[in-house]
mmCIF file of C-alpha atoms in Angstrom:
data_model
loop_
_atom_site.group_PDB
_atom_site.id
_atom_site.type_symbol
_atom_site.label_atom_id
_atom_site.label_comp_id
_atom_site.label_asym_id
_atom_site.label_seq_id
_atom_site.Cartn_x
_atom_site.Cartn_y
_atom_site.Cartn_z
ATOM 1 C CA MET A 1 62.240 120.089 -2.757
ATOM 2 C CA GLY A 2 61.825 118.529 0.880
ATOM 3 C CA THR A 3 62.704 119.877 3.953
ATOM 4 C CA THR A 4 65.002 118.825 7.001
ATOM 5 C CA LEU A 5 63.291 117.905 10.331
ATOM 6 C CA THR A 6 64.943 118.893 13.493
ATOM 7 C CA GLN A 7 65.380 116.039 16.353
ATOM 8 C CA ARG A 8 62.540 117.742 18.203
ATOM 9 C CA ASP A 9 60.188 117.654 15.069
ATOM 10 C CA LEU A 10 61.109 114.143 14.777
ATOM 11 C CA GLU A 11 60.498 113.181 18.145
ATOM 12 C CA LYS A 12 57.051 114.852 17.939
ATOM 13 C CA LEU A 13 56.061 113.028 14.903
ATOM 14 C CA LEU A 14 57.161 109.941 16.309
ATOM 15 C CA ASP A 15 55.232 110.313 19.307
ATOM 16 C CA ARG A 16 52.057 111.079 17.342
ATOM 17 C CA ILE A 17 52.607 108.146 15.188
ATOM 18 C CA VAL A 18 53.093 105.609 17.989
ATOM 19 C CA GLN A 19 49.833 106.884 20.039
ATOM 20 C CA GLU A 20 47.639 106.832 16.655
ATOM 21 C CA VAL A 21 48.720 103.410 15.250
ATOM 22 C CA THR A 22 48.931 101.582 18.687
ATOM 23 C CA GLU A 23 45.075 102.940 19.050
ATOM 24 C CA LEU A 24 44.197 102.036 15.559
ATOM 25 C CA VAL A 25 45.716 98.378 15.654
ATOM 26 C CA THR A 26 45.174 97.401 19.234
ATOM 27 C CA GLY A 27 42.497 99.685 20.479
ATOM 28 C CA ILE A 28 45.016 100.650 23.336
ATOM 29 C CA ALA A 29 45.854 104.128 24.448
ATOM 30 C CA LEU A 30 49.392 104.691 25.180
ATOM 31 C CA ARG A 31 50.274 107.770 26.918
ATOM 32 C CA PRO A 32 53.505 109.474 27.553
ATOM 33 C CA TRP A 33 55.042 107.890 30.695
ATOM 34 C CA GLU A 34 58.109 109.340 32.901
ATOM 35 C CA GLY A 35 59.149 106.025 34.868
ATOM 36 C CA PRO A 36 61.228 103.199 33.586
ATOM 37 C CA LEU A 37 60.236 100.335 31.661
ATOM 38 C CA LYS A 38 59.117 97.542 34.216
ATOM 39 C CA GLY A 39 58.630 93.914 33.868
ATOM 40 C CA ASP A 40 59.848 91.390 31.271
ATOM 41 C CA PRO A 41 60.883 92.955 28.168
ATOM 42 C CA ARG A 42 60.598 92.151 24.483
ATOM 43 C CA THR A 43 61.978 94.142 21.566
ATOM 44 C CA VAL A 44 61.517 94.380 17.934
ATOM 45 C CA ARG A 45 64.097 96.086 15.820
ATOM 46 C CA ILE A 46 63.977 97.503 12.035
ATOM 47 C CA ASP A 47 67.013 99.187 10.252
ATOM 48 C CA PHE A 48 66.300 101.896 7.649
ATOM 49 C CA LYS A 49 68.233 100.870 4.546
ATOM 50 C CA LYS A 50 67.152 103.864 2.259
ATOM 51 C CA GLY A 51 66.793 107.350 3.055
ATOM 52 C CA ALA A 52 67.720 107.673 6.823
ATOM 53 C CA LEU A 53 70.252 105.213 8.122
ATOM 54 C CA THR A 54 68.968 104.832 11.261
ATOM 55 C CA SER A 55 67.348 102.167 13.484
ATOM 56 C CA LEU A 56 64.182 101.886 15.794
ATOM 57 C CA THR A 57 63.369 99.339 18.442
ATOM 58 C CA LEU A 58 60.227 98.998 20.224
ATOM 59 C CA CYS A 59 60.988 97.398 23.623
ATOM 60 C CA THR A 60 57.491 96.604 25.519
ATOM 61 C CA ASP A 61 57.069 94.511 28.752
ATOM 62 C CA ALA A 62 55.432 91.053 28.020
ATOM 63 C CA ALA A 63 52.220 92.011 29.549
ATOM 64 C CA LEU A 64 51.086 95.047 27.607
ATOM 65 C CA LEU A 65 52.231 93.129 24.322
ATOM 66 C CA ALA A 66 50.113 90.361 25.724
ATOM 67 C CA ARG A 67 47.294 92.863 25.586
ATOM 68 C CA MET A 68 47.779 94.268 22.279
ATOM 69 C CA THR A 69 48.228 90.926 20.622
ATOM 70 C CA ARG A 70 45.072 89.671 22.318
ATOM 71 C CA ASN A 71 42.912 92.870 21.291
ATOM 72 C CA ALA A 72 44.419 93.046 17.659
ATOM 73 C CA LEU A 73 43.978 89.118 17.175
ATOM 74 C CA ASN A 74 40.878 88.635 19.417
ATOM 75 C CA ALA A 75 42.890 85.740 20.741
ATOM 76 C CA GLU A 76 41.979 85.088 24.448
ATOM 77 C CA SER A 77 45.553 83.832 25.429
ATOM 78 C CA PRO A 78 47.880 84.237 22.618
ATOM 79 C CA ALA A 79 51.014 82.041 22.498
ATOM 80 C CA ALA A 80 54.532 83.471 22.800
ATOM 81 C CA GLN A 81 54.815 82.882 18.960
ATOM 82 C CA ASP A 82 51.741 84.625 18.203
ATOM 83 C CA MET A 83 53.097 87.462 20.174
ATOM 84 C CA ALA A 84 56.211 87.507 18.388
ATOM 85 C CA GLU A 85 54.326 87.476 14.904
ATOM 86 C CA PHE A 86 51.922 90.130 16.249
ATOM 87 C CA ALA A 87 55.032 92.489 17.264
ATOM 88 C CA LYS A 88 56.734 92.215 13.957
ATOM 89 C CA GLU A 89 53.921 92.945 11.891
ATOM 90 C CA PHE A 90 52.770 95.653 14.370
ATOM 91 C CA PHE A 91 56.259 97.337 14.180
ATOM 92 C CA ASN A 92 56.201 96.940 10.161
ATOM 93 C CA ILE A 93 52.917 98.611 10.123
ATOM 94 C CA LEU A 94 54.058 101.432 12.727
ATOM 95 C CA CYS A 95 57.424 102.061 10.575
ATOM 96 C CA GLY A 96 55.676 102.015 7.362
ATOM 97 C CA LYS A 97 53.546 104.926 8.529
ATOM 98 C CA ILE A 98 56.721 106.541 9.920
ATOM 99 C CA ALA A 99 58.129 106.313 6.363
ATOM 100 C CA THR A 100 54.953 107.616 4.719
ATOM 101 C CA VAL A 101 54.861 110.730 7.120
ATOM 102 C CA LEU A 102 58.594 111.427 6.787
ATOM 103 C CA TYR A 103 58.074 111.134 2.880
ATOM 104 C CA ARG A 104 55.415 113.763 3.204
ATOM 105 C CA GLU A 105 57.282 116.191 5.434
ATOM 106 C CA THR A 106 60.633 115.811 3.515
ATOM 107 C CA LYS A 107 60.188 113.989 0.332
ATOM 108 C CA VAL A 108 63.063 111.587 1.455
ATOM 109 C CA SER A 109 61.979 108.037 0.534
ATOM 110 C CA ALA A 110 62.640 105.150 3.082
ATOM 111 C CA ARG A 111 62.844 101.691 3.130
ATOM 112 C CA PHE A 112 63.353 99.407 6.013
ATOM 113 C CA SER A 113 64.419 95.903 6.946
ATOM 114 C CA VAL A 114 62.395 92.819 7.874
ATOM 115 C CA PRO A 115 61.622 93.224 11.824
ATOM 116 C CA ARG A 116 63.538 91.124 13.775
ATOM 117 C CA PHE A 117 61.982 90.106 17.315
ATOM 118 C CA TYR A 118 64.113 89.443 20.608
ATOM 119 C CA ASP A 119 62.761 87.906 23.515
ATOM 120 C CA SER A 120 64.587 90.272 25.903
ATOM 121 C CA ARG A 121 65.580 93.860 26.036
ATOM 122 C CA TYR A 122 67.802 94.410 22.866
ATOM 123 C CA GLU A 123 70.223 97.296 22.300
ATOM 124 C CA PRO A 124 72.080 97.315 18.829
ATOM 125 C CA GLU A 125 75.816 97.416 19.549
ATOM 126 C CA ASP A 126 76.908 99.539 16.359
ATOM 127 C CA ARG A 127 74.475 102.092 17.311
ATOM 128 C CA ARG A 128 74.081 104.945 19.614
ATOM 129 C CA VAL A 129 70.613 106.123 21.126
ATOM 130 C CA GLN A 130 69.389 109.496 19.789
ATOM 131 C CA PHE A 131 66.435 109.684 22.046
ATOM 132 C CA VAL A 132 63.880 107.417 23.760
ATOM 133 C CA LEU A 133 59.935 107.810 23.854
ATOM 134 C CA THR A 134 58.399 106.053 27.062
ATOM 135 C CA TYR A 135 54.794 105.286 27.337
ATOM 136 C CA ALA A 136 52.347 103.573 29.428
ATOM 137 C CA ASP A 137 48.832 102.013 29.195
ATOM 138 C CA GLU A 138 46.178 102.300 31.672
ATOM 139 C CA HIS A 139 47.474 98.906 33.261
ATOM 140 C CA GLN A 140 50.915 100.775 33.617
ATOM 141 C CA GLY A 141 52.457 98.401 31.018
ATOM 142 C CA GLY A 142 55.259 99.925 29.543
ATOM 143 C CA ALA A 143 56.788 100.718 26.169
ATOM 144 C CA GLN A 144 59.824 102.485 24.793
ATOM 145 C CA LEU A 145 60.518 103.661 21.191
ATOM 146 C CA ILE A 146 64.218 104.078 20.782
ATOM 147 C CA HIS A 147 65.611 105.911 17.821
ATOM 148 C CA TYR A 148 69.393 104.822 17.169
ATOM 149 C CA VAL A 149 71.900 106.581 14.884
ATOM 150 C CA PRO A 150 75.162 105.153 13.523
ATOM 151 C CA ARG A 151 78.002 105.501 16.283
ATOM 152 C CA ASP A 152 80.369 106.930 13.604
ATOM 153 C CA GLY A 153 78.114 109.659 12.177
ATOM 154 C CA GLU A 154 75.571 112.398 12.918
ATOM 155 C CA ASN A 155 73.393 111.009 10.380
ATOM 156 C CA THR A 156 69.896 112.048 11.844
ATOM 157 C CA ALA A 157 66.536 111.059 10.273
ATOM 158 C CA THR A 158 66.460 113.049 7.347
ATOM 159 C CA MET B 1 34.263 78.779 -7.830
ATOM 160 C CA GLY B 2 35.444 81.971 -6.567
ATOM 161 C CA THR B 3 38.412 84.295 -7.626
ATOM 162 C CA ARG B 4 41.710 82.592 -6.516
ATOM 163 C CA ILE B 5 44.301 84.445 -4.652
ATOM 164 C CA MET B 6 47.717 83.900 -3.848
ATOM 165 C CA VAL B 7 48.783 85.549 -0.542
ATOM 166 C CA VAL B 8 52.286 86.838 -0.469
ATOM 167 C CA ASP B 9 53.313 87.969 2.982
ATOM 168 C CA ASP B 10 56.201 86.919 5.238
ATOM 169 C CA SER B 11 53.470 87.441 8.154
ATOM 170 C CA PRO B 12 51.463 84.226 8.856
ATOM 171 C CA MET B 13 48.944 87.028 10.849
ATOM 172 C CA ILE B 14 48.208 88.887 7.599
ATOM 173 C CA PHE B 15 47.445 85.472 5.916
ATOM 174 C CA ALA B 16 45.188 84.492 8.729
ATOM 175 C CA GLN B 17 43.655 88.140 8.457
ATOM 176 C CA MET B 18 42.893 87.841 4.863
ATOM 177 C CA GLU B 19 41.621 84.296 5.300
ATOM 178 C CA SER B 20 39.118 85.247 7.712
ATOM 179 C CA LEU B 21 38.054 88.739 6.083
ATOM 180 C CA LEU B 22 37.584 86.920 2.886
ATOM 181 C CA LYS B 23 35.353 84.257 4.391
ATOM 182 C CA ASP B 24 31.988 84.456 2.684
ATOM 183 C CA THR B 25 33.344 86.678 -0.335
ATOM 184 C CA GLU B 26 33.854 85.769 -3.877
ATOM 185 C CA PHE B 27 37.711 85.485 -3.169
ATOM 186 C CA GLU B 28 39.367 82.252 -1.894
ATOM 187 C CA ILE B 29 42.847 81.783 -0.898
ATOM 188 C CA ALA B 30 44.356 79.179 -3.305
ATOM 189 C CA ALA B 31 48.276 79.773 -1.901
ATOM 190 C CA TYR B 32 50.062 81.355 0.658
ATOM 191 C CA CYS B 33 53.883 81.913 0.140
ATOM 192 C CA GLN B 34 56.105 83.638 2.774
ATOM 193 C CA ASP B 35 58.312 85.331 0.326
ATOM 194 C CA GLY B 36 58.980 86.344 -3.160
ATOM 195 C CA GLU B 37 61.269 83.477 -3.987
ATOM 196 C CA GLU B 38 58.459 80.857 -3.124
ATOM 197 C CA ALA B 39 55.613 82.877 -4.699
ATOM 198 C CA VAL B 40 57.860 82.854 -8.142
ATOM 199 C CA ALA B 41 58.398 79.381 -7.706
ATOM 200 C CA GLN B 42 54.790 78.386 -7.331
ATOM 201 C CA TYR B 43 53.061 80.833 -9.641
ATOM 202 C CA ASP B 44 53.089 78.294 -12.627
ATOM 203 C CA GLN B 45 51.498 75.580 -10.548
ATOM 204 C CA ILE B 46 48.832 77.959 -8.849
ATOM 205 C CA ARG B 47 48.189 80.158 -11.809
ATOM 206 C CA PRO B 48 45.937 82.290 -9.468
ATOM 207 C CA ASP B 49 43.490 84.948 -10.664
ATOM 208 C CA LEU B 50 44.884 87.778 -8.196
ATOM 209 C CA ILE B 51 47.994 88.058 -6.019
ATOM 210 C CA THR B 52 48.301 89.954 -2.907
ATOM 211 C CA MET B 53 51.965 91.172 -2.410
ATOM 212 C CA ASP B 54 53.518 92.294 0.849
ATOM 213 C CA ILE B 55 56.783 94.972 0.079
ATOM 214 C CA ILE B 56 58.878 94.498 3.137
ATOM 215 C CA MET B 57 59.914 90.830 2.962
ATOM 216 C CA PRO B 58 63.015 88.786 3.538
ATOM 217 C CA GLY B 59 64.961 88.218 0.323
ATOM 218 C CA MET B 60 63.409 89.759 -2.499
ATOM 219 C CA ASP B 61 60.889 92.710 -1.635
ATOM 220 C CA GLY B 62 57.349 92.736 -2.953
ATOM 221 C CA LEU B 63 58.085 95.282 -5.594
ATOM 222 C CA GLU B 64 61.037 93.273 -6.949
ATOM 223 C CA THR B 65 59.128 90.015 -6.840
ATOM 224 C CA ALA B 66 56.217 91.556 -8.671
ATOM 225 C CA GLN B 67 58.423 92.959 -11.711
ATOM 226 C CA VAL B 68 59.917 89.479 -11.793
ATOM 227 C CA LEU B 69 56.450 87.760 -11.831
ATOM 228 C CA LEU B 70 55.232 90.389 -14.724
ATOM 229 C CA GLU B 71 57.995 89.715 -16.754
ATOM 230 C CA ASP B 72 57.421 86.002 -17.097
ATOM 231 C CA HIS B 73 53.856 86.333 -16.669
ATOM 232 C CA PRO B 74 52.554 89.604 -18.090
ATOM 233 C CA GLU B 75 48.868 88.537 -17.369
ATOM 234 C CA ALA B 76 49.197 88.353 -13.485
ATOM 235 C CA ARG B 77 47.335 90.629 -11.589
ATOM 236 C CA ILE B 78 48.967 92.024 -8.582
ATOM 237 C CA VAL B 79 47.866 94.199 -5.496
ATOM 238 C CA MET B 80 50.157 95.739 -3.402
ATOM 239 C CA VAL B 81 49.782 95.534 0.305
ATOM 240 C CA SER B 82 51.858 97.792 2.416
ATOM 241 C CA SER B 83 52.008 100.574 4.977
ATOM 242 C CA LEU B 84 54.343 102.170 2.796
ATOM 243 C CA ALA B 85 51.538 104.218 1.229
ATOM 244 C CA TYR B 86 53.184 107.207 -0.250
ATOM 245 C CA ASP B 87 53.524 108.746 -3.945
ATOM 246 C CA GLU B 88 56.806 107.407 -4.715
ATOM 247 C CA THR B 89 55.886 103.701 -3.558
ATOM 248 C CA PHE B 90 52.506 103.923 -5.401
ATOM 249 C CA GLU B 91 54.360 105.301 -8.799
ATOM 250 C CA GLU B 92 56.823 102.408 -8.492
ATOM 251 C CA ALA B 93 54.017 99.853 -8.102
ATOM 252 C CA ARG B 94 52.171 101.371 -11.094
ATOM 253 C CA THR B 95 55.039 101.605 -13.146
ATOM 254 C CA ILE B 96 56.007 97.883 -12.601
ATOM 255 C CA GLY B 97 52.536 96.928 -13.440
ATOM 256 C CA ALA B 98 50.563 96.415 -10.126
ATOM 257 C CA LYS B 99 46.767 96.659 -10.397
ATOM 258 C CA GLY B 100 46.167 98.304 -6.921
ATOM 259 C CA PHE B 101 47.530 99.259 -3.611
ATOM 260 C CA ILE B 102 46.018 98.376 0.008
ATOM 261 C CA ASP B 103 47.353 100.288 2.928
ATOM 262 C CA LYS B 104 47.946 98.329 6.044
ATOM 263 C CA PRO B 105 46.163 97.960 8.544
ATOM 264 C CA PHE B 106 43.135 97.091 6.309
ATOM 265 C CA GLU B 107 39.512 96.286 7.081
ATOM 266 C CA LYS B 108 37.317 94.013 5.147
ATOM 267 C CA ASP B 109 35.313 96.624 2.977
ATOM 268 C CA ARG B 110 38.259 98.133 1.893
ATOM 269 C CA LEU B 111 40.094 94.826 1.233
ATOM 270 C CA VAL B 112 37.297 93.488 -0.790
ATOM 271 C CA GLU B 113 36.895 96.447 -2.801
ATOM 272 C CA ALA B 114 40.445 96.994 -3.630
ATOM 273 C CA LEU B 115 40.605 93.255 -4.939
ATOM 274 C CA GLN B 116 37.244 93.773 -6.886
ATOM 275 C CA LYS B 117 38.837 96.904 -8.730
ATOM 276 C CA ALA B 118 41.757 95.154 -9.293
ATOM 277 C CA MET B 119 39.858 92.231 -11.196
ATOM 278 C CA GLU B 120 37.905 94.915 -13.011
ATOM 279 C CA GLU B 121 40.973 96.482 -14.697
#
């Protein structure tokens, strides 16, 4: 029998996973940040299809995404296409880890869509923001993980 | 000749990573397919010794693709590769007939060990 997570529980869980996976895959330490996201944004989105019917986007400034890609791929000057491919695979891994931890906590199995990449800040029109987690690395490069829920319902993560 | 692998993953980054990690091992990549439909279409021609299969892919997902391949080719050896690493996914993969599961992200030792184990089964 599973348990239900509160929004606060979910925020804490996602916060932990974002920091752990980013450090594991890219070696970059992201820390919670109070300020706005600066720079030239890039966004990657997934929709959960089974379990929670919610969406997640990761919006990063291009300079931070370039550093993440460079570190993960050992590429000195990653091309835009490399950054897009890296962002999609990174988010795929991040969301897989989120689904894994959610399953352990709630026994609800989740599947999600193939990640989609946008060369800009992207906000799904059919969703409303439930919460935003904002981070910065040591160079003040910003990233936001945004959790969306359907507009016409109050479906939370579990 | 080494153990011939077909890599099925929509991310070219994973293909590149596997190619790099498997250099100087007994494994060689014989084919790369970016989705399940391509893997089903190519299997007969490639006849790999082992398949590594992503789960989240456009079109047929990896579990569906593995099921289709194993129905037509029960001898196929498939190792699932995904970050969806929890009991229900493991069980689903086992039930379909997959020979192993590699959690993303992976490093060389864990990748090679999982592939060797799948070949021994």
